[in-house]
Tab-separated table of C-alpha atoms and ligand atoms in Angstrom:
chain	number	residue	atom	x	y	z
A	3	UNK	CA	8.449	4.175	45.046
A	4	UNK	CA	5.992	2.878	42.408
A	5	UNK	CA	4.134	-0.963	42.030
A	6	UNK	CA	1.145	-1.722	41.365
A	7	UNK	CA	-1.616	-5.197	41.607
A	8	UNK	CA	-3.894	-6.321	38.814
A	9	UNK	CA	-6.975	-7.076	40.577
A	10	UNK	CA	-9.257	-9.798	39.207
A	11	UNK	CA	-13.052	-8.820	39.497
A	12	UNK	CA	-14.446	-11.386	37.442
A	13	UNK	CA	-15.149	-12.169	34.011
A	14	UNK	CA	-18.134	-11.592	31.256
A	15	UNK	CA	-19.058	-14.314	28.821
A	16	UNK	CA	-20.385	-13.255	25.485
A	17	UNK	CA	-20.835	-14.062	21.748
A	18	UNK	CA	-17.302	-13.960	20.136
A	19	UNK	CA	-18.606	-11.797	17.712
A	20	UNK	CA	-18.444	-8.630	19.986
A	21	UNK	CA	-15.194	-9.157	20.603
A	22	UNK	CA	-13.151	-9.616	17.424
A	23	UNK	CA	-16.226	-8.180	14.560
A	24	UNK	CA	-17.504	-11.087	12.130
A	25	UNK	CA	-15.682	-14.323	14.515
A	26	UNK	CA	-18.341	-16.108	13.292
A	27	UNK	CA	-19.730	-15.447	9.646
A	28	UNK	CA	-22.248	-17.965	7.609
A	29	UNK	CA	-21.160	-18.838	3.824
A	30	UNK	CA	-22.523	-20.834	1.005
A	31	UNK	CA	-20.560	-23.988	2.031
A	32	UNK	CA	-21.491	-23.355	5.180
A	33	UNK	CA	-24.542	-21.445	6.204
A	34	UNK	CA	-25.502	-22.542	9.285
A	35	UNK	CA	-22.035	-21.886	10.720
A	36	UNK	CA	-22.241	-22.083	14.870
A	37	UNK	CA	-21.750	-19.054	17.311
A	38	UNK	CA	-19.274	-19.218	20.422
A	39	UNK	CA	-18.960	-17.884	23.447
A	40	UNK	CA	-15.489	-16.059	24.457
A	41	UNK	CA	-14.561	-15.270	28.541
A	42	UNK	CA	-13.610	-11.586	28.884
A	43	UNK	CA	-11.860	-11.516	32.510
A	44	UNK	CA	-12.519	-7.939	33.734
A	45	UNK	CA	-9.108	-6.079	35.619
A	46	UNK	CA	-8.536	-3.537	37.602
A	47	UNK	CA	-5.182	-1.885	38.295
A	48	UNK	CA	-4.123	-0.787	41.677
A	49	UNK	CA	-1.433	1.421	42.269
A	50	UNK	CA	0.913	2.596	45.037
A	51	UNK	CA	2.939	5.213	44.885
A	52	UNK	CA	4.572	7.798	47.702
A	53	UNK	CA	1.671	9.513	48.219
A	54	UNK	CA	-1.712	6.830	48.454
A	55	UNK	CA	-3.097	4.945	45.860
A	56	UNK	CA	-4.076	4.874	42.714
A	57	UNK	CA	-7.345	2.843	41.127
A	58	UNK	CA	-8.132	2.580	37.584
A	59	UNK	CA	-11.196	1.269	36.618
A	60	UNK	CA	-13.190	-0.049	38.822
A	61	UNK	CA	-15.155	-3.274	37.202
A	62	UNK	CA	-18.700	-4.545	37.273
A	63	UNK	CA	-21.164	-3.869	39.787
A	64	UNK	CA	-21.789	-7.192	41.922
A	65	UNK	CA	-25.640	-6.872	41.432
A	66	UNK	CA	-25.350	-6.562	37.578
A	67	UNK	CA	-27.462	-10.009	37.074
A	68	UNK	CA	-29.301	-8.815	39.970
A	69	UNK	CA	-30.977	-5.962	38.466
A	70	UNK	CA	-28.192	-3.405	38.505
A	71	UNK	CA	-28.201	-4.136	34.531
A	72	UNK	CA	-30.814	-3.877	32.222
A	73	UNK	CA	-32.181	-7.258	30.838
A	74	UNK	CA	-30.503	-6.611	27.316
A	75	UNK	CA	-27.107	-5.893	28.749
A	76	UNK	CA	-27.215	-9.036	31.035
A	77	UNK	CA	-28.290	-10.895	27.901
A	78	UNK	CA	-25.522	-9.706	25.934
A	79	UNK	CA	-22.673	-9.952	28.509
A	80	UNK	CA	-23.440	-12.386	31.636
A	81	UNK	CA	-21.411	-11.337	34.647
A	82	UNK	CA	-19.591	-13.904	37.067
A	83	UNK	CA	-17.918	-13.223	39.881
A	84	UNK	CA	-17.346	-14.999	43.276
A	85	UNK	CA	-16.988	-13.291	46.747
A	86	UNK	CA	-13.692	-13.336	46.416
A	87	UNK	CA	-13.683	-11.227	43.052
A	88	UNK	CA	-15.736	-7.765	44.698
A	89	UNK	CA	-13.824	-5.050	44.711
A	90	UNK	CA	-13.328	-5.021	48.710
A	91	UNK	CA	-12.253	-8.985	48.913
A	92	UNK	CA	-9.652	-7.159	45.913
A	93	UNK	CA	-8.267	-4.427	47.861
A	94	UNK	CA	-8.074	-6.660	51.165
A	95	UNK	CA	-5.666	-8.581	49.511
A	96	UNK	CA	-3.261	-5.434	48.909
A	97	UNK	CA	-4.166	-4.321	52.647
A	98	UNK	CA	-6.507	-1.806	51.898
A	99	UNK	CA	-9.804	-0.422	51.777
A	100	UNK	CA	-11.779	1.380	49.185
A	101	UNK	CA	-11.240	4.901	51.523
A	102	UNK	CA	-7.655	4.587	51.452
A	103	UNK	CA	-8.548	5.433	47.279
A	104	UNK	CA	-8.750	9.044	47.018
A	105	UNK	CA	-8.026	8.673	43.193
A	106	UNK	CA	-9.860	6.959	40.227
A	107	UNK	CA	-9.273	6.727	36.593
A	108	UNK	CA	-12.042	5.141	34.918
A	109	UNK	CA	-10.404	4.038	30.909
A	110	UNK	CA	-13.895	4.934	29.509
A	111	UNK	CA	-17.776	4.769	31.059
A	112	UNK	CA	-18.446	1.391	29.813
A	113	UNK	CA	-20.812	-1.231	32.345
A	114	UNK	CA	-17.940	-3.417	33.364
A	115	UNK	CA	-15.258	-0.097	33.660
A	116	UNK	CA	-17.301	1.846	35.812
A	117	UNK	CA	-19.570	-0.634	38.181
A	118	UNK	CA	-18.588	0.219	41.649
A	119	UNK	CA	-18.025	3.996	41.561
A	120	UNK	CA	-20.233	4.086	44.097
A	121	UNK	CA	-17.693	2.715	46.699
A	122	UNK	CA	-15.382	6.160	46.175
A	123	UNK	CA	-17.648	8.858	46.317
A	124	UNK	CA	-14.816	10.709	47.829
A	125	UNK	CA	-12.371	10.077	45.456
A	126	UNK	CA	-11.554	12.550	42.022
A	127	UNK	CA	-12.931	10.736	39.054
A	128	UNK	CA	-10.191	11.440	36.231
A	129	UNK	CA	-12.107	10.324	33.126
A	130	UNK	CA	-11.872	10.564	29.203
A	131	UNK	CA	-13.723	13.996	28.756
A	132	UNK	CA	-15.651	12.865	25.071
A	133	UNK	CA	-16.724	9.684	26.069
A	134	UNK	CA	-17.843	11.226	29.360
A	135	UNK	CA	-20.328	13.828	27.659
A	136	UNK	CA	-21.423	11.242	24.952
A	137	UNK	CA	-21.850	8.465	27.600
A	138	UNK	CA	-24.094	11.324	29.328
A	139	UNK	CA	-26.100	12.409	27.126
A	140	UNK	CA	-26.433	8.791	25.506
A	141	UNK	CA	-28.058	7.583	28.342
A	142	UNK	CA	-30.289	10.345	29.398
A	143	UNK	CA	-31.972	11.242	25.769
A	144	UNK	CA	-34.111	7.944	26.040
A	145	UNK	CA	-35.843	5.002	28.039
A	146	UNK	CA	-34.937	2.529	25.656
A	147	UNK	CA	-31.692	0.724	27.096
A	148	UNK	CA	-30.910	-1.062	23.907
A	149	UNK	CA	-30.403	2.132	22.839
A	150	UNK	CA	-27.242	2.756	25.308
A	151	UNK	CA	-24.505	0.822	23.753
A	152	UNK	CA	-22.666	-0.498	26.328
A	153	UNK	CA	-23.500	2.194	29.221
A	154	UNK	CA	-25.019	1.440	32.424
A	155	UNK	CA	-26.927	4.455	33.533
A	156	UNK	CA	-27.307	3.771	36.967
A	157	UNK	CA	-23.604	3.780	37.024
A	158	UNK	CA	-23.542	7.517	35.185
A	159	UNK	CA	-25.512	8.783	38.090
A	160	UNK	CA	-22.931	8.379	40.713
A	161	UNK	CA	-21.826	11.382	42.561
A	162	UNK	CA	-18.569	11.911	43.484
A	163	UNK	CA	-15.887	14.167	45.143
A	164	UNK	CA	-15.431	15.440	41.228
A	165	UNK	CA	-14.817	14.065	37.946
A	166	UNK	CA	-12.199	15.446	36.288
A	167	UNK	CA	-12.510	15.672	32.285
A	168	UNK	CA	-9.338	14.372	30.814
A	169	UNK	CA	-8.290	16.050	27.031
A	170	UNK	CA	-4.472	15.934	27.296
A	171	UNK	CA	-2.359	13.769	28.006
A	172	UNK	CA	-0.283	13.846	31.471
A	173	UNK	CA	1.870	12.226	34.049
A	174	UNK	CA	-0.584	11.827	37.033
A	175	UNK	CA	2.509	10.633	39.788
A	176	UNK	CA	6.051	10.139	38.674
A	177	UNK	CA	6.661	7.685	36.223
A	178	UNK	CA	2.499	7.173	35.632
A	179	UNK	CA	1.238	8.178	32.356
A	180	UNK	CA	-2.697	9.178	31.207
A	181	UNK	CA	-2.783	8.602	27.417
A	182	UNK	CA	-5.516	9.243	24.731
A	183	UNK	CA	-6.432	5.894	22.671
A	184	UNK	CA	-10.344	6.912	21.347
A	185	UNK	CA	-12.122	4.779	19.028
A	186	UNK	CA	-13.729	2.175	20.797
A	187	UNK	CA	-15.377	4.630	23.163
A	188	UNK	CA	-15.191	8.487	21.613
A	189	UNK	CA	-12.591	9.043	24.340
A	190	UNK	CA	-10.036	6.687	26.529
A	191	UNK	CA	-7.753	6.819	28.312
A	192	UNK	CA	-4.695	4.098	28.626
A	193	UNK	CA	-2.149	4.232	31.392
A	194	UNK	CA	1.989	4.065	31.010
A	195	UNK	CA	3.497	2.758	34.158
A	196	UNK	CA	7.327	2.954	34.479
A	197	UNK	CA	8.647	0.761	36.907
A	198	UNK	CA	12.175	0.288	38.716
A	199	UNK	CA	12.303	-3.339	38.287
A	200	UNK	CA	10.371	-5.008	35.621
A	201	UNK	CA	10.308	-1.924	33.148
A	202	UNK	CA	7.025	-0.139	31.363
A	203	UNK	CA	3.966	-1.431	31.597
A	204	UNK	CA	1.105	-0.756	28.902
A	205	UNK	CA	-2.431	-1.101	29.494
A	206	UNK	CA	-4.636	0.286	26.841
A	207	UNK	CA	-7.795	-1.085	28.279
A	208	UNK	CA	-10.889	-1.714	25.759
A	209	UNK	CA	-8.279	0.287	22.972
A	210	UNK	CA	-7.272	-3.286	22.708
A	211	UNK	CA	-9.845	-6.231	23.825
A	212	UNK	CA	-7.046	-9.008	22.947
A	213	UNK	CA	-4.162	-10.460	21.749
A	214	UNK	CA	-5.805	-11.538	18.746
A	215	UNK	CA	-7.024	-8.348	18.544
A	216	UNK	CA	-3.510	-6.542	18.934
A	217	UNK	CA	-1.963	-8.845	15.972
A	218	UNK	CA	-0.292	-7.578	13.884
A	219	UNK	CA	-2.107	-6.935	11.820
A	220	UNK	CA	-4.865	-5.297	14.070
A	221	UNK	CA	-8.127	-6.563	13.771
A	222	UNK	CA	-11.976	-4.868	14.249
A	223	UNK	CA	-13.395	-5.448	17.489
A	224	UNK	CA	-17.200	-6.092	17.757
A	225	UNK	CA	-18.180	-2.723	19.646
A	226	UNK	CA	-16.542	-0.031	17.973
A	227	UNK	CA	-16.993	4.096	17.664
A	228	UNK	CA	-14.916	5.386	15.561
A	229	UNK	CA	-13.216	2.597	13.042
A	230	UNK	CA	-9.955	4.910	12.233
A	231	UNK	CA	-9.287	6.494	14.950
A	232	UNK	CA	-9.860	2.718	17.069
A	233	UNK	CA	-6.876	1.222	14.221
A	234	UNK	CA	-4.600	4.559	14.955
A	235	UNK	CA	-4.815	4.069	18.376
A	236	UNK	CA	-3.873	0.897	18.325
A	237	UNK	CA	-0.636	1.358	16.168
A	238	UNK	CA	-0.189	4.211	19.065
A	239	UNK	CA	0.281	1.156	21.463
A	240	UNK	CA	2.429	-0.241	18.962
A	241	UNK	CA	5.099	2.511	19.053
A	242	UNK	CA	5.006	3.286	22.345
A	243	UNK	CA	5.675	-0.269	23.118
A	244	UNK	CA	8.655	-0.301	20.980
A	245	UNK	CA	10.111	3.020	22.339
A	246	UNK	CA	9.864	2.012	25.755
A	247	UNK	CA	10.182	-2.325	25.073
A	248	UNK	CA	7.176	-2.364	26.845
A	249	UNK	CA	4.810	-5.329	28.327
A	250	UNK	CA	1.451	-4.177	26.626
A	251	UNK	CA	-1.421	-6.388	28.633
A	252	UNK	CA	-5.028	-6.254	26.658
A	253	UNK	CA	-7.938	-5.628	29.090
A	254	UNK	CA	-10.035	-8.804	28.428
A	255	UNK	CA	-7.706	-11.902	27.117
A	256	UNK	CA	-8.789	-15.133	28.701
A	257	UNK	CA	-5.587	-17.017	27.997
A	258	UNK	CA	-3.090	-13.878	28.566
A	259	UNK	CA	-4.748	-13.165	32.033
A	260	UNK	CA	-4.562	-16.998	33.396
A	261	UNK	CA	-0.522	-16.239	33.331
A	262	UNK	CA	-1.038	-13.024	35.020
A	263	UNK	CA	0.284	-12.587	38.445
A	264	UNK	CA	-2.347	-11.312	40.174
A	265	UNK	CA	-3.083	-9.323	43.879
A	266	UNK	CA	-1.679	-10.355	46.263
A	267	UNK	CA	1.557	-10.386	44.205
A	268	UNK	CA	2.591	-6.729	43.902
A	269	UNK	CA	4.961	-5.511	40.616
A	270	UNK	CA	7.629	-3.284	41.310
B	313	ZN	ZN1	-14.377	-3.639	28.704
């Protein structure tokens, strides 16, 4: 048995810019061109299989505006999200509670990936080992939060049961794959989910922000590592979405996610 529920936690609104590089860009016929706003609705994927459940990524921490966030990052990326949006209100709606997760995979240590680690303290952590150690030591070499590129420190601080430092890729439960897409983090990690009924599933998380994004042809995202290996992963999507005729869902597409079914339905 294998299904699994895309949670909705919310979304972030920011400049369009830092989502698909130079949205915006001023010319001589028209310098003073105007900046927009896009919607990034922030997922989670929750999945069952025979023995317990499986989170991956856990979303943005509900006091982000509150303080949880530095004033720059709050600046750059306000959070909303309604009661019904926390993670618990999420996981009541598949009948469960955040100790029924015993694992985590968090895609990479981004703010609005890693936000409520702090509700499974118990759980292993599986996580992309190089953006792990550069998140780290990004966010403990300075004060200066502007300096921390999309990495909420509090959220680095989190104890849990263990993290586990992902390199290679593997199948974490039958018919679940952990794969490598670096580039817009130094490391992360996209998921393969096989299912009986509606075939594979691909969710590449931030490897691919959104459709537009996707293409073809691929296009630069705002925030963004390592430019080559970011385009290679990418076209890694690509194939594996041919060799398995694959539904590949971006992590942050307004339009895609409105046509999402979403917890409570469960896909089998
Ligand atoms: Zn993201």
């Amino acid at each position: 048995m294998l299904e699994f529920y895309i949670l909705d936690t919310g979304y972030l609104l920011t400049d369009k810019n830092n989502v698909v590089a130079g949205s915006t860009m001023a010319t001589r016929s028209n310098p003073d061109v105007k900046h927009t706003f896009y919607r990034l609705p922030v997922m989670n994927i929750l999945i069952h299989h025979d023995n317990g459940w499986i989170l991956y990524d856990v979303g943005s921490h509900p006091d982000a505006m509150k303080g949880h966030w530095p004033n720059d990052l709050q600046e750059g990326y306000q959070l909303f999200q309604t009661i019904e949006q926390r993670p618990e209100v999420q996981l009541a709606l598949c009948g469960i509670t955040p100790k029924d997760i015993d694992t985590v995979i968090l895609s990479h240590m981004h703010f609005d990936h890693t936000g409520n680690i702090h509700l499974y303290k118990d759980a292993d952590v599986y996580v992309p080992k190089a953006d792990f150690e550069f998140s780290q030591s990004t966010v403990h070499q300075t004060t200066d939060t502007t300096k921390y590129v999309g990495y909420c420190k509090k959220d680095l601080e989190v104890p849990v049961r263990q993290y586990i430092l992902v390199e290679d890729e593997f199948e974490i439960v039958p018919g679940v794959e952990v794969i490598n897409l670096p580039g817009h983090t130094p490391g992360l990690l996209g998921l393969v989910i096989h299912l009986e009924q509606e075939g594979t599933y691909i969710f590449p998380m931030d490897a691919v922000y959104t459709c537009e994004i996707y293409g073809p042809p691929a296009k630069a995202s705002g925030l963004l590592h390592n430019r080559s290996e970011y385009f290679k992963s990418i076209e890694k999507v690509r194939m594996l979405e041919k060799k398995y005729n694959a539904t590949v869902i971006p992590a942050h597409d307004w339009d895609l996610f409105q046509t999402l079914k979403k917890a409570p339905f469960c896909h089998r």
